[in-house]
XYZ file of N, CA and C in Angstrom:
273
model
N -3.485 -5.612 -4.881
C -2.935 -6.787 -4.246
C -4.075 -7.782 -4.066
N -3.854 -9.006 -4.472
C -4.851 -10.065 -4.304
C -4.363 -11.010 -3.207
N -5.181 -11.140 -2.190
C -4.817 -11.950 -1.035
C -5.575 -13.263 -1.013
N -4.973 -14.262 -0.382
C -5.704 -15.493 -0.113
C -6.833 -15.139 0.861
N -8.021 -15.676 0.681
C -9.160 -15.297 1.526
C -8.880 -15.398 3.023
N -8.168 -16.418 3.411
C -7.882 -16.619 4.837
C -6.855 -15.629 5.387
N -6.276 -14.803 4.513
C -5.237 -13.849 4.931
C -5.721 -12.405 4.972
N -6.963 -12.160 4.589
C -7.475 -10.787 4.541
C -7.428 -10.123 5.908
N -7.902 -10.813 6.924
C -7.905 -10.235 8.266
C -6.485 -9.924 8.740
N -5.557 -10.808 8.456
C -4.160 -10.588 8.840
C -3.598 -9.358 8.127
N -3.901 -9.211 6.830
C -3.414 -8.048 6.096
C -4.007 -6.750 6.643
N -5.317 -6.724 6.858
C -5.942 -5.478 7.331
C -5.425 -5.105 8.721
N -5.159 -6.087 9.549
C -4.560 -5.814 10.862
C -3.170 -5.219 10.692
N -2.373 -5.815 9.830
C -1.017 -5.323 9.561
C -1.063 -3.883 9.035
N -1.968 -3.618 8.094
C -2.078 -2.267 7.551
C -2.492 -1.281 8.642
N -3.494 -1.630 9.424
C -3.945 -0.738 10.498
C -2.827 -0.445 11.493
N -2.034 -1.448 11.763
C -0.923 -1.300 12.706
C 0.144 -0.320 12.206
N 0.341 -0.264 10.895
C 1.455 0.494 10.327
C 1.047 1.704 9.486
N -0.240 1.928 9.296
C -0.691 2.997 8.414
C -0.200 4.368 8.852
N -0.152 4.640 10.128
C 0.331 5.943 10.610
C 1.813 6.121 10.324
N 2.571 5.037 10.427
C 4.003 5.125 10.142
C 4.237 5.403 8.658
N 3.440 4.758 7.804
C 3.572 5.002 6.364
C 3.173 6.444 6.051
N 2.004 6.850 6.540
C 1.477 8.187 6.252
C 2.403 9.286 6.768
N 3.070 9.029 7.895
C 3.962 10.030 8.476
C 5.404 9.891 8.015
N 5.642 8.968 7.083
C 6.985 8.840 6.524
C 7.289 10.109 5.734
N 8.486 10.593 5.859
C 8.871 11.838 5.178
C 8.545 11.770 3.685
N 7.788 12.743 3.215
C 7.454 12.827 1.797
C 6.075 12.299 1.449
N 5.408 11.580 2.369
C 4.064 11.056 2.096
C 3.035 12.084 2.546
N 2.157 12.488 1.637
C 1.139 13.485 1.971
C -0.270 12.920 2.003
N -0.432 11.648 1.608
C -1.774 11.059 1.558
C -1.654 9.541 1.475
N -2.554 8.839 2.164
C -2.564 7.370 2.120
C -3.989 6.869 2.299
N -4.392 5.947 1.422
C -5.706 5.320 1.509
C -5.565 3.824 1.251
N -6.464 3.043 1.837
C -6.589 1.624 1.519
C -7.976 1.415 0.937
N -8.047 0.793 -0.215
C -9.311 0.531 -0.905
C -9.485 -0.977 -1.074
N -10.744 -1.424 -1.077
C -11.060 -2.829 -1.316
C -11.996 -2.912 -2.505
N -11.747 -3.853 -3.388
C -12.573 -4.036 -4.574
C -14.025 -4.302 -4.168
N -14.971 -3.679 -4.866
C -16.389 -3.785 -4.531
C -16.977 -5.162 -4.833
N -16.395 -5.892 -5.769
C -16.954 -7.198 -6.130
C -16.082 -8.374 -5.715
N -14.807 -8.145 -5.510
C -13.908 -9.213 -5.080
C -13.198 -8.770 -3.800
N -13.654 -9.214 -2.645
C -13.091 -8.748 -1.373
C -11.649 -9.187 -1.121
N -11.106 -10.014 -1.989
C -9.700 -10.437 -1.845
C -8.731 -9.419 -2.435
N -9.250 -8.432 -3.174
C -8.391 -7.468 -3.868
C -8.400 -6.135 -3.133
N -7.193 -5.652 -2.845
C -7.001 -4.378 -2.162
C -6.057 -3.499 -2.971
N -6.209 -2.200 -2.781
C -5.339 -1.208 -3.415
C -4.897 -0.226 -2.343
N -3.650 0.147 -2.367
C -3.234 1.301 -1.574
C -3.053 2.450 -2.550
N -3.436 3.631 -2.095
C -3.294 4.844 -2.894
C -2.563 5.849 -2.026
N -1.424 6.313 -2.506
C -0.636 7.265 -1.716
C -0.088 8.355 -2.620
N 0.107 9.526 -2.033
C 0.729 10.655 -2.723
C 2.068 10.935 -2.064
N 3.065 11.128 -2.904
C 4.429 11.396 -2.441
C 4.900 12.696 -3.064
N 5.664 13.459 -2.323
C 6.100 14.776 -2.816
C 7.023 14.667 -4.020
N 7.669 13.513 -4.188
C 8.559 13.314 -5.337
C 8.844 11.823 -5.495
N 9.369 11.471 -6.651
C 9.792 10.093 -6.878
C 10.917 9.721 -5.923
N 11.777 10.672 -5.625
C 12.870 10.418 -4.685
C 12.332 10.080 -3.297
N 11.283 10.784 -2.857
C 10.678 10.500 -1.550
C 10.063 9.100 -1.545
N 9.372 8.733 -2.622
C 8.792 7.397 -2.725
C 9.891 6.339 -2.704
N 10.950 6.561 -3.445
C 12.052 5.593 -3.469
C 12.742 5.495 -2.113
N 12.829 6.607 -1.401
C 13.397 6.576 -0.044
C 12.556 5.646 0.834
N 11.236 5.734 0.719
C 10.348 4.829 1.451
C 10.535 3.386 0.986
N 10.570 3.175 -0.305
C 10.684 1.810 -0.852
C 11.948 1.087 -0.383
N 12.991 1.843 -0.070
C 14.243 1.229 0.374
C 14.441 1.341 1.883
N 13.392 1.742 2.593
C 13.488 1.918 4.042
C 13.272 0.596 4.781
N 13.712 0.572 6.031
C 13.478 -0.590 6.881
C 11.986 -0.783 7.122
N 11.228 0.313 7.212
C 9.783 0.219 7.402
C 9.145 -0.539 6.243
N 9.448 -0.147 5.012
C 8.873 -0.835 3.852
C 9.310 -2.290 3.825
N 10.584 -2.568 4.055
C 11.077 -3.946 4.032
C 10.321 -4.811 5.032
N 10.065 -4.273 6.218
C 9.317 -4.999 7.250
C 7.888 -5.278 6.791
N 7.221 -4.241 6.296
C 5.838 -4.394 5.849
C 5.756 -5.358 4.668
N 6.642 -5.182 3.707
C 6.582 -5.988 2.484
C 6.816 -7.460 2.772
N 7.778 -7.789 3.621
C 8.058 -9.211 3.872
C 6.886 -9.876 4.593
N 6.139 -9.126 5.391
C 4.980 -9.682 6.090
C 3.735 -9.702 5.205
N 3.700 -8.842 4.192
C 2.534 -8.760 3.308
C 2.625 -9.746 2.154
N 3.780 -9.848 1.520
C 3.872 -10.647 0.294
C 3.602 -12.129 0.513
N 3.802 -12.628 1.715
C 3.516 -14.047 1.980
C 2.015 -14.329 2.030
N 1.202 -13.271 2.069
C -0.254 -13.410 2.147
C -0.927 -13.381 0.770
N -0.164 -13.066 -0.267
C -0.719 -12.896 -1.606
C -1.197 -14.209 -2.218
N -2.275 -14.089 -3.000
C -2.727 -15.188 -3.843
C -2.138 -15.058 -5.239
N -1.762 -13.826 -5.606
C -1.166 -13.521 -6.911
C -0.063 -12.494 -6.719
N 0.812 -12.408 -7.701
C 1.862 -11.397 -7.663
C 1.238 -9.999 -7.660
N 1.754 -9.130 -6.800
C 1.223 -7.760 -6.695
C 1.632 -6.930 -7.905
N 0.815 -5.924 -8.193
C 1.100 -4.971 -9.263
C 1.118 -3.574 -8.652
N 1.957 -2.713 -9.194
C 2.038 -1.332 -8.699
C 2.201 -0.385 -9.884
N 1.631 0.796 -9.738
C 1.740 1.826 -10.762
C 2.110 3.137 -10.095
N 2.932 3.900 -10.762
C 3.167 5.302 -10.393
C 2.523 6.124 -11.503
N 1.721 7.087 -11.106
C 0.970 7.880 -12.085
C 1.134 9.372 -11.806
N 0.845 10.160 -12.822
C 0.863 11.611 -12.695
C -0.555 12.132 -12.901
N -0.998 13.012 -12.020
C -2.328 13.628 -12.157
C -2.312 14.580 -13.334
N -3.266 14.446 -14.221
C -3.395 15.340 -15.354
C -4.412 16.430 -15.070
N -5.515 16.037 -14.450
C -6.595 16.989 -14.200
C -7.275 16.639 -12.893
N -7.650 17.665 -12.147
C -8.488 17.469 -10.968
C -9.733 18.337 -11.151
N -10.882 17.705 -11.049
C -12.151 18.410 -11.226
C -12.746 18.659 -9.859
N -13.038 19.908 -9.567
C -13.624 20.265 -8.264
C -15.119 20.341 -8.354
């Protein structure tokens, strides 16, 4: 997600306020917020969901709708999202 510079603080506050609700949403087993090392306007959320159905349940929830409507107005560019499958984990 790429934010307008003046909106970064607002976004991080919003995320901090709701991160526990997202992480404790049924089916979510992991949640992280990352910031690009060279462009501080770019953020990534990384989450693990027990299934695609669990993720979709979140995506259509009132919690997501609330977060999304408050987040998308802060964007400098259209957000991108990917769903991926782990192929290998190296310990």
